[in-house]
GROMACS .gro file of N, CA, C and O in nm:
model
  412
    1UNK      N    1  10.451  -7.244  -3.081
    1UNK     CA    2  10.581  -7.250  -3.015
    1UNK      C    3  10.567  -7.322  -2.881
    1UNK      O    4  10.470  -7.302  -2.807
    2UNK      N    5  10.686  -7.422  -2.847
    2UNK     CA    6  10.611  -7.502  -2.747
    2UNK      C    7  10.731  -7.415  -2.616
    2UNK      O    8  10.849  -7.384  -2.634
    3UNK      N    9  10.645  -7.396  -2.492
    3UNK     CA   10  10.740  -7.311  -2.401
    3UNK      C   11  10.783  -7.464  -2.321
    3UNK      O   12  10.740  -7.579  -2.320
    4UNK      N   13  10.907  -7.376  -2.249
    4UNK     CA   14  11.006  -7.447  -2.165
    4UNK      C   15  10.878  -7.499  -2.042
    4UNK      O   16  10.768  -7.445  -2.051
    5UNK      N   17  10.902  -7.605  -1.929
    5UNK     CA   18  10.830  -7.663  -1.876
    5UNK      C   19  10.859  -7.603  -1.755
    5UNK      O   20  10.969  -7.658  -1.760
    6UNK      N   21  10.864  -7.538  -1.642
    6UNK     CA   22  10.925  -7.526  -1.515
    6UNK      C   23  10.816  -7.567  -1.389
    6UNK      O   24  10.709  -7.507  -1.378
    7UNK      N   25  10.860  -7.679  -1.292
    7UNK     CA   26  10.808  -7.679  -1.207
    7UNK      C   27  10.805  -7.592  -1.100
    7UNK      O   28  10.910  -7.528  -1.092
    8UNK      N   29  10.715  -7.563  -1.005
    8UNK     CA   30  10.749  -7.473  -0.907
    8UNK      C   31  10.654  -7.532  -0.734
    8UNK      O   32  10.555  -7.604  -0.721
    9UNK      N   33  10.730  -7.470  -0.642
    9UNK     CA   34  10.774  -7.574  -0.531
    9UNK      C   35  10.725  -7.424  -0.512
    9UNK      O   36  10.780  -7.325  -0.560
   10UNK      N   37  10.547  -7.429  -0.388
   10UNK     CA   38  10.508  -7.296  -0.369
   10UNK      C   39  10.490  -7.320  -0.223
   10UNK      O   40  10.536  -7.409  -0.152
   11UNK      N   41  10.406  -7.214  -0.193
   11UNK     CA   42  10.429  -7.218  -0.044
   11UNK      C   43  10.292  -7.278   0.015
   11UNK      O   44  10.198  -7.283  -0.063
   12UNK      N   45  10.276  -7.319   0.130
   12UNK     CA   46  10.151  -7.394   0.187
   12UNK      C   47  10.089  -7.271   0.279
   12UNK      O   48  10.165  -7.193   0.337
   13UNK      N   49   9.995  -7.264   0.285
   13UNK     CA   50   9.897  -7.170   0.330
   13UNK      C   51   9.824  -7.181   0.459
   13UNK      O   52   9.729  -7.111   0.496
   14UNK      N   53   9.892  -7.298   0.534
   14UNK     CA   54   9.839  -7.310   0.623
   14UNK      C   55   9.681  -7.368   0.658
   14UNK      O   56   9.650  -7.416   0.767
   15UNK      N   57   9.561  -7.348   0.507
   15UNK     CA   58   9.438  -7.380   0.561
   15UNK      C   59   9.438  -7.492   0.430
   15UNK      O   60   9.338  -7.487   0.359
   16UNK      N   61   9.543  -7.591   0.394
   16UNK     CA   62   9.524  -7.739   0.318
   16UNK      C   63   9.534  -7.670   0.168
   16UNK      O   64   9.464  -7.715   0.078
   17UNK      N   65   9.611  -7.574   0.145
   17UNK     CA   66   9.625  -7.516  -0.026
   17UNK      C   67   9.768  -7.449  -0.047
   17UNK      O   68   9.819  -7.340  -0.021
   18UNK      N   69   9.802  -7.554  -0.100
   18UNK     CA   70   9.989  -7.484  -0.189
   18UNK      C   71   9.920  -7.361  -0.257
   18UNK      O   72   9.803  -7.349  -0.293
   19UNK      N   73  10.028  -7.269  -0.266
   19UNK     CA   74   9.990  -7.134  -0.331
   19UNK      C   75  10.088  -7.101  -0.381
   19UNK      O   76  10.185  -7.174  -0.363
   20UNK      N   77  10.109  -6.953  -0.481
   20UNK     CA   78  10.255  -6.931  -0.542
   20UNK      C   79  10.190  -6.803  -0.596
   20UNK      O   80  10.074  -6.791  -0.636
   21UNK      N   81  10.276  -6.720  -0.590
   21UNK     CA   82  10.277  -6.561  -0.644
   21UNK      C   83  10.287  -6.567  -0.761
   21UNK      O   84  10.357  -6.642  -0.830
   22UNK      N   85  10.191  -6.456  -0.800
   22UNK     CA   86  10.162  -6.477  -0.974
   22UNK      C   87  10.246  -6.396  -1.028
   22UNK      O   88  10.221  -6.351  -1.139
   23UNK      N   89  10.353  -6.365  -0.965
   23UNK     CA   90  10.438  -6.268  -1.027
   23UNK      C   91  10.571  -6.355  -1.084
   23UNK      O   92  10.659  -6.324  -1.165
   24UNK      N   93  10.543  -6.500  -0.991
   24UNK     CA   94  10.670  -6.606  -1.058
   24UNK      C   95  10.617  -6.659  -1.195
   24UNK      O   96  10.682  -6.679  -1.298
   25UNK      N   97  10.470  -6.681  -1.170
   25UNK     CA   98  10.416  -6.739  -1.312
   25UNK      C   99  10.439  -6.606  -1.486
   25UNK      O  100  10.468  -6.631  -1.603
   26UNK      N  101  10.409  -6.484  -1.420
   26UNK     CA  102  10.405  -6.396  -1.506
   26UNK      C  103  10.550  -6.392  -1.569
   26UNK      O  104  10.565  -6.402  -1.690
   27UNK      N  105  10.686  -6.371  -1.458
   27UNK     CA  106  10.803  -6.382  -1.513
   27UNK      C  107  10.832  -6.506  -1.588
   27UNK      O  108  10.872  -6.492  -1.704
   28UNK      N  109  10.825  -6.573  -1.562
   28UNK     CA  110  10.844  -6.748  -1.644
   28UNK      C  111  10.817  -6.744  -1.775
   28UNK      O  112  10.875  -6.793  -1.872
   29UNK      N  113  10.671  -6.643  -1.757
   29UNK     CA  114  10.605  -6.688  -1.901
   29UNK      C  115  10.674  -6.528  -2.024
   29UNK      O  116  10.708  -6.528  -2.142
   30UNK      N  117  10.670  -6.451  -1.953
   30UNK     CA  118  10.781  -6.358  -2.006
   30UNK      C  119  10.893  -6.402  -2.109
   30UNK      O  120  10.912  -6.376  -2.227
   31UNK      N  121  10.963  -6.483  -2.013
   31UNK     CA  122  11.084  -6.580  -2.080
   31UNK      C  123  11.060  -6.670  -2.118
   31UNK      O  124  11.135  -6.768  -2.112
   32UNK      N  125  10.909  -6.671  -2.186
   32UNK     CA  126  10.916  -6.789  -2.248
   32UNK      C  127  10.914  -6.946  -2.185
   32UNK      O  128  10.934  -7.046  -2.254
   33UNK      N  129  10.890  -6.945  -2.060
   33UNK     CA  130  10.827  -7.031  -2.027
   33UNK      C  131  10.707  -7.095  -1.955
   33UNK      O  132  10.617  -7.055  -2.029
   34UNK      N  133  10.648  -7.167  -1.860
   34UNK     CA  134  10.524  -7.184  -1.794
   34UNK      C  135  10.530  -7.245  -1.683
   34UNK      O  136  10.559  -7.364  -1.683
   35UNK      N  137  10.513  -7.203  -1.608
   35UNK     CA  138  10.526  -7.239  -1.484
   35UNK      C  139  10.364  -7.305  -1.425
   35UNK      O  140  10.250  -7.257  -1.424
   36UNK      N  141  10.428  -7.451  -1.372
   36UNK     CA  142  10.325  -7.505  -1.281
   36UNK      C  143  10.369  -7.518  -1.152
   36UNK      O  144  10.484  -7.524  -1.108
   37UNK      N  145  10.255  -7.523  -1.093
   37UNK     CA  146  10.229  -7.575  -0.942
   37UNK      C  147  10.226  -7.701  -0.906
   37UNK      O  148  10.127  -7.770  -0.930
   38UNK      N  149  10.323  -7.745  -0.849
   38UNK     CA  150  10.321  -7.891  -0.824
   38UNK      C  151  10.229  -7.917  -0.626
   38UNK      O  152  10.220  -7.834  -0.536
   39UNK      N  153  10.196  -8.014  -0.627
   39UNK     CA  154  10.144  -8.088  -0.499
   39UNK      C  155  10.224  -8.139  -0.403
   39UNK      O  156  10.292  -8.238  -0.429
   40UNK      N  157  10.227  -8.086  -0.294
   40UNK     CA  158  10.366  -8.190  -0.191
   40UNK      C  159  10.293  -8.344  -0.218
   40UNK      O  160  10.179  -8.381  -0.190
   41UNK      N  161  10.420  -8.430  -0.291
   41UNK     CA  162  10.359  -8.563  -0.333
   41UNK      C  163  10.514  -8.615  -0.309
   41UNK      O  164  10.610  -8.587  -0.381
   42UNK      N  165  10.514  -8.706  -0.183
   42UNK     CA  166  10.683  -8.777  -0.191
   42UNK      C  167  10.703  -8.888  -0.248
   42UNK      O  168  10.816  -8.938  -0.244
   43UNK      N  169  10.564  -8.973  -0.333
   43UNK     CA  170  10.602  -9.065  -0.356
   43UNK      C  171  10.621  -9.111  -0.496
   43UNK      O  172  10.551  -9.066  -0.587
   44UNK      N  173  10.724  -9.209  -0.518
   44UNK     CA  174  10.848  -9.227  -0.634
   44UNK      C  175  10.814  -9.212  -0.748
   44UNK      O  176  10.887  -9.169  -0.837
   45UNK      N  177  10.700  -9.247  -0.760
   45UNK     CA  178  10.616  -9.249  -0.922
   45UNK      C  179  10.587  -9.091  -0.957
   45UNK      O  180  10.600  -9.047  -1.071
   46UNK      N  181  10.561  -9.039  -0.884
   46UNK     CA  182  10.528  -8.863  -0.881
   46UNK      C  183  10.660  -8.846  -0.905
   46UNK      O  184  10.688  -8.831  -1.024
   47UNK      N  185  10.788  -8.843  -0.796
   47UNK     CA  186  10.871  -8.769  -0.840
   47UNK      C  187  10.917  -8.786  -0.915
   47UNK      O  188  10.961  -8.692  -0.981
   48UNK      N  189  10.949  -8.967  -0.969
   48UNK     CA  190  11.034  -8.975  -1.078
   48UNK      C  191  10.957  -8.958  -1.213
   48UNK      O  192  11.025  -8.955  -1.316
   49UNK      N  193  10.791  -8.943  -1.227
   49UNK     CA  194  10.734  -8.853  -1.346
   49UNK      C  195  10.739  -8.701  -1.347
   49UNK      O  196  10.714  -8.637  -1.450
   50UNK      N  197  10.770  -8.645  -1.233
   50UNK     CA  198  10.773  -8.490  -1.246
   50UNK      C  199  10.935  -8.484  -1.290
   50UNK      O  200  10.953  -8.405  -1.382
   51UNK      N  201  11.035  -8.540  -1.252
   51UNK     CA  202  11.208  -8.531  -1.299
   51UNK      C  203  11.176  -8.545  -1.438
   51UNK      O  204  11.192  -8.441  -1.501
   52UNK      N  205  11.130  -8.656  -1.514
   52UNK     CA  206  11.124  -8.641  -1.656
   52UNK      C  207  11.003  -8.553  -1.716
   52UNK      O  208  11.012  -8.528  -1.836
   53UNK      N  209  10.922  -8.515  -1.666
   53UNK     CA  210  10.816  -8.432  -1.748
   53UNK      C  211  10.925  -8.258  -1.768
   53UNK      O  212  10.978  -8.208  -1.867
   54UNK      N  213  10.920  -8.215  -1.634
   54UNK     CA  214  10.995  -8.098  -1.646
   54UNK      C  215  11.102  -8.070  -1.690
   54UNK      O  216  11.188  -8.158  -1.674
   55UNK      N  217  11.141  -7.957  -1.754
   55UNK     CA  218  11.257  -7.904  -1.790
   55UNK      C  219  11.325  -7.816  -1.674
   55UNK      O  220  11.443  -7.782  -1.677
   56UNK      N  221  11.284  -7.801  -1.625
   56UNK     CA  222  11.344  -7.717  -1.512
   56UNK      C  223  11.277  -7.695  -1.347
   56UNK      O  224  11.155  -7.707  -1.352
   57UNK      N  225  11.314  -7.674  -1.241
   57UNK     CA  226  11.266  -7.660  -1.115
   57UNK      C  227  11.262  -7.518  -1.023
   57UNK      O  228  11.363  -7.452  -1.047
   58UNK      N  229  11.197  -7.470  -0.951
   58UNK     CA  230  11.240  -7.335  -0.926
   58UNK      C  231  11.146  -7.392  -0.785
   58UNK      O  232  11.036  -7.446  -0.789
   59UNK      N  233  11.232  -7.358  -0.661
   59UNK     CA  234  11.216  -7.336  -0.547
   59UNK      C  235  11.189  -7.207  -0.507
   59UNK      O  236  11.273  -7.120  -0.530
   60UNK      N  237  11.043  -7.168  -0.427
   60UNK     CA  238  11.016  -7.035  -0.418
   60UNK      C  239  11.013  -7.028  -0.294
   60UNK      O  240  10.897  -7.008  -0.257
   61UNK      N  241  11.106  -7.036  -0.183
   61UNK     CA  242  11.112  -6.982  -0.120
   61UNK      C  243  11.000  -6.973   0.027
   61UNK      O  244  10.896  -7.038   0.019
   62UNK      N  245  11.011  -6.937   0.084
   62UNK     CA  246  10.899  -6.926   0.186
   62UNK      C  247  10.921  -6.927   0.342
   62UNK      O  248  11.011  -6.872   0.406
   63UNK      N  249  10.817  -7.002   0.388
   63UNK     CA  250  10.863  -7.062   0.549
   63UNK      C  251  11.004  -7.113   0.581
   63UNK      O  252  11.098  -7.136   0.504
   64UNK      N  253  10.993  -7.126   0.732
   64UNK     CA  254  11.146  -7.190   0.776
   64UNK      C  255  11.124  -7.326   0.756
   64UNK      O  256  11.019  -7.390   0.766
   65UNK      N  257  11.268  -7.372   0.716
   65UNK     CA  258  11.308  -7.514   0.727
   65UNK      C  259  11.355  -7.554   0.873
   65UNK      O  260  11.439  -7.502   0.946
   66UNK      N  261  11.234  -7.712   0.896
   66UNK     CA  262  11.244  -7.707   1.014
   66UNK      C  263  11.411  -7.757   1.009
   66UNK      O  264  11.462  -7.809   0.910
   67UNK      N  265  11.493  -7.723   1.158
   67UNK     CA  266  11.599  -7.686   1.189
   67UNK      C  267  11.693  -7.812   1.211
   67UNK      O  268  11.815  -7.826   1.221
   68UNK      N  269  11.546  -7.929   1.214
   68UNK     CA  270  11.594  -8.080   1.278
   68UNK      C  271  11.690  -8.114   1.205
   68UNK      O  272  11.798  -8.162   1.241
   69UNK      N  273  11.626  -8.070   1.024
   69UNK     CA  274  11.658  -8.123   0.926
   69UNK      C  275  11.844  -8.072   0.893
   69UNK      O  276  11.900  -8.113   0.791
   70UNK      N  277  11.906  -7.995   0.979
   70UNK     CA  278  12.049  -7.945   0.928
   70UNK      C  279  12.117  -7.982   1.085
   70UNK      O  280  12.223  -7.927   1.115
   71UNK      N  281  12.052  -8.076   1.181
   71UNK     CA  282  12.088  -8.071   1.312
   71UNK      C  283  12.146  -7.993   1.427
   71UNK      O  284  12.246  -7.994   1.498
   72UNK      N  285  11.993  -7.902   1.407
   72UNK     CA  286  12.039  -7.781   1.487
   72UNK      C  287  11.842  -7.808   1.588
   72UNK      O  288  11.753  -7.886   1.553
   73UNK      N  289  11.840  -7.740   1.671
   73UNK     CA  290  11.713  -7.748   1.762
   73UNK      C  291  11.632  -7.612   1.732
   73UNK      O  292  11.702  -7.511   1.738
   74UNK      N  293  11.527  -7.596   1.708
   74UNK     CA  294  11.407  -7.508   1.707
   74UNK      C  295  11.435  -7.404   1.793
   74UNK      O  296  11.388  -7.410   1.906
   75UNK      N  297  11.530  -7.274   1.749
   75UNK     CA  298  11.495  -7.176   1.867
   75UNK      C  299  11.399  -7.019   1.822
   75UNK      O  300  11.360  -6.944   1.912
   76UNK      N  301  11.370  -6.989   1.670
   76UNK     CA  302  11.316  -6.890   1.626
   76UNK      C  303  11.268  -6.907   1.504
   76UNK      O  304  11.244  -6.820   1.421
   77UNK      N  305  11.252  -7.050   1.492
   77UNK     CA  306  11.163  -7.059   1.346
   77UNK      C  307  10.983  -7.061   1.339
   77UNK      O  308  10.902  -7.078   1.430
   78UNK      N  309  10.971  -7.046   1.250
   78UNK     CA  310  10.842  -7.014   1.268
   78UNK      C  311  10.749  -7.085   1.173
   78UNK      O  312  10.822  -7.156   1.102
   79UNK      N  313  10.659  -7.096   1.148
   79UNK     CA  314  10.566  -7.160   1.038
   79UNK      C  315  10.617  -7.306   0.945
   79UNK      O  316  10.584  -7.319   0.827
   80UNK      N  317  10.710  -7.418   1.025
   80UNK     CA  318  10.741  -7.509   0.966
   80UNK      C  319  10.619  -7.627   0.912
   80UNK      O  320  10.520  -7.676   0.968
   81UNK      N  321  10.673  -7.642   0.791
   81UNK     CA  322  10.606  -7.767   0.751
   81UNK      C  323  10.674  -7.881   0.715
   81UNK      O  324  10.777  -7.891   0.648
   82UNK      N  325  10.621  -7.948   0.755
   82UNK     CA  326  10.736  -8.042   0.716
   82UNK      C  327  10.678  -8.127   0.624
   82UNK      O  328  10.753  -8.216   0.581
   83UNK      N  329  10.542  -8.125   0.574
   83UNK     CA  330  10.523  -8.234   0.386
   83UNK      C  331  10.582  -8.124   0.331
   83UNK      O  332  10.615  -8.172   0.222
   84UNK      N  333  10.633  -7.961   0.326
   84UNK     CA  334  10.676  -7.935   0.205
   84UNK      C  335  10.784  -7.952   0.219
   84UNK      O  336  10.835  -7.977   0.110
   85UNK      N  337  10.895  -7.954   0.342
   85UNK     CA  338  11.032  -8.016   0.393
   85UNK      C  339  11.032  -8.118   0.301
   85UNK      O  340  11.071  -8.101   0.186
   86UNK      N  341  10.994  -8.214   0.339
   86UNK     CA  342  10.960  -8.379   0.246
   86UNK      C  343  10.978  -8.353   0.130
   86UNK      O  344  11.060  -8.384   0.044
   87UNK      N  345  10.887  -8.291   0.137
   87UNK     CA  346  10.840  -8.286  -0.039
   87UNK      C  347  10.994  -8.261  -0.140
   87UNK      O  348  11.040  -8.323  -0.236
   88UNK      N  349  11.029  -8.171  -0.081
   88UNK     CA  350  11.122  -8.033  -0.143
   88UNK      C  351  11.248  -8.114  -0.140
   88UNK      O  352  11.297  -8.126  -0.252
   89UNK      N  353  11.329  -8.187  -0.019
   89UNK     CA  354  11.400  -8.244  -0.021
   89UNK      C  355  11.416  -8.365  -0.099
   89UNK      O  356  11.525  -8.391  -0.149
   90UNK      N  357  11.313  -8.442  -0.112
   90UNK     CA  358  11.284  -8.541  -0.227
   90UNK      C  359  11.259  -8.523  -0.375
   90UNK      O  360  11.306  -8.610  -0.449
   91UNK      N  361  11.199  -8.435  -0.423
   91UNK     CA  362  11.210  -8.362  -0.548
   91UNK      C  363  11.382  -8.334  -0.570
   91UNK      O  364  11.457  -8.387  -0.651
   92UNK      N  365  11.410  -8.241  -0.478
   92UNK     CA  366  11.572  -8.182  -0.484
   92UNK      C  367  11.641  -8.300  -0.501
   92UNK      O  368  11.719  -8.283  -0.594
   93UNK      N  369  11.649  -8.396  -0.464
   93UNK     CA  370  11.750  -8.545  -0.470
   93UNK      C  371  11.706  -8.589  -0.595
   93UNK      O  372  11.814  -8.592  -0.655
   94UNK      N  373  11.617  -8.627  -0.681
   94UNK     CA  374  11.558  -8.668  -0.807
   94UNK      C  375  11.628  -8.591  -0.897
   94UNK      O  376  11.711  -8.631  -0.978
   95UNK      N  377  11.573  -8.432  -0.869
   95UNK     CA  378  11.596  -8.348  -0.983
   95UNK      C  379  11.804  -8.302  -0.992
   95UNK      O  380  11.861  -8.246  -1.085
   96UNK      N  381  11.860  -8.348  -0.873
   96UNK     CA  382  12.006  -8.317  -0.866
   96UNK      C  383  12.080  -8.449  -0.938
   96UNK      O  384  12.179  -8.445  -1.011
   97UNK      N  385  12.019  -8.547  -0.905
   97UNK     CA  386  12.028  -8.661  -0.959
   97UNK      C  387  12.039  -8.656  -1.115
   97UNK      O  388  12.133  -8.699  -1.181
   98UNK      N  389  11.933  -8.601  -1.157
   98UNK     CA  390  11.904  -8.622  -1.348
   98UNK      C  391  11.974  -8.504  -1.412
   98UNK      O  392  11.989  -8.488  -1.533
   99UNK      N  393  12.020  -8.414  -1.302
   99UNK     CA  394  12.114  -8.315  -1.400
   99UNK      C  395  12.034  -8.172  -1.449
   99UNK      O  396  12.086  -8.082  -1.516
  100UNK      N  397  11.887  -8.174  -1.397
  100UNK     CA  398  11.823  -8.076  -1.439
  100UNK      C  399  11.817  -7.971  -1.391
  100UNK      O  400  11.848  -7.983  -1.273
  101UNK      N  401  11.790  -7.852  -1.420
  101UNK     CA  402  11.844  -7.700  -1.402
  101UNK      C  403  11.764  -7.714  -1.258
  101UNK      O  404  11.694  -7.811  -1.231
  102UNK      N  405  11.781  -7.614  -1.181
  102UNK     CA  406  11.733  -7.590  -1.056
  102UNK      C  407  11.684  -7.425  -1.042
  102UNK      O  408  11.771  -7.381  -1.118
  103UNK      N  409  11.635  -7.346  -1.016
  103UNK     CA  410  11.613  -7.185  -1.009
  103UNK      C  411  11.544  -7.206  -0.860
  103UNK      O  412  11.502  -7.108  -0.798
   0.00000   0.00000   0.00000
């Protein structure tokens, strides 16, 4: 049986390693599907092969979005990154683009 594809958008760890709770992978696969870990990668060939490989996307959540990005100034955020900013926002435009599910 071939499972559903879901990418997943995890959190950065601060010491150079994306990470993701195995409790998103365990639910996924529950329902029947599989969840991977993708790489903050912004560039076009990545995203526009991850929009067609996957069936679906799931944003997990995490650190603050730095604040620049909604034009507001830094007064209580904390732990920003901004390649997964990048990252996340560029994936999100691809994957809103092609019509594919989002979680």
């Amino acid at each position: 049986m071939d499972k559903v594809r879901i990418a997943l958008m995890g959190s950065f760890d601060g010491e150079g390693r994306v990470c993701i709770l195995p409790e998103y992978l365990n639910a996924l696969w529950e329902q029947g599907a599989v969840g991977v870990l993708l790489p903050y990668r912004t560039d076009t060939g990545y995203l526009s092969w991850a929009k067609d490989y996957f069936d679906g996307f799931m944003f997990c959540g995490g650190d603050d979005i730095d604040p620049k990005l909604y034009g507001e100034e830094n007064r209580a955020s904390k732990n920003i990154c901004s390649l997964r900013d990048g990252f996340e926002l560029a994936m999100l435009d691809e994957i809103i683009n092609a019509g594919k599910p989002i979680l």
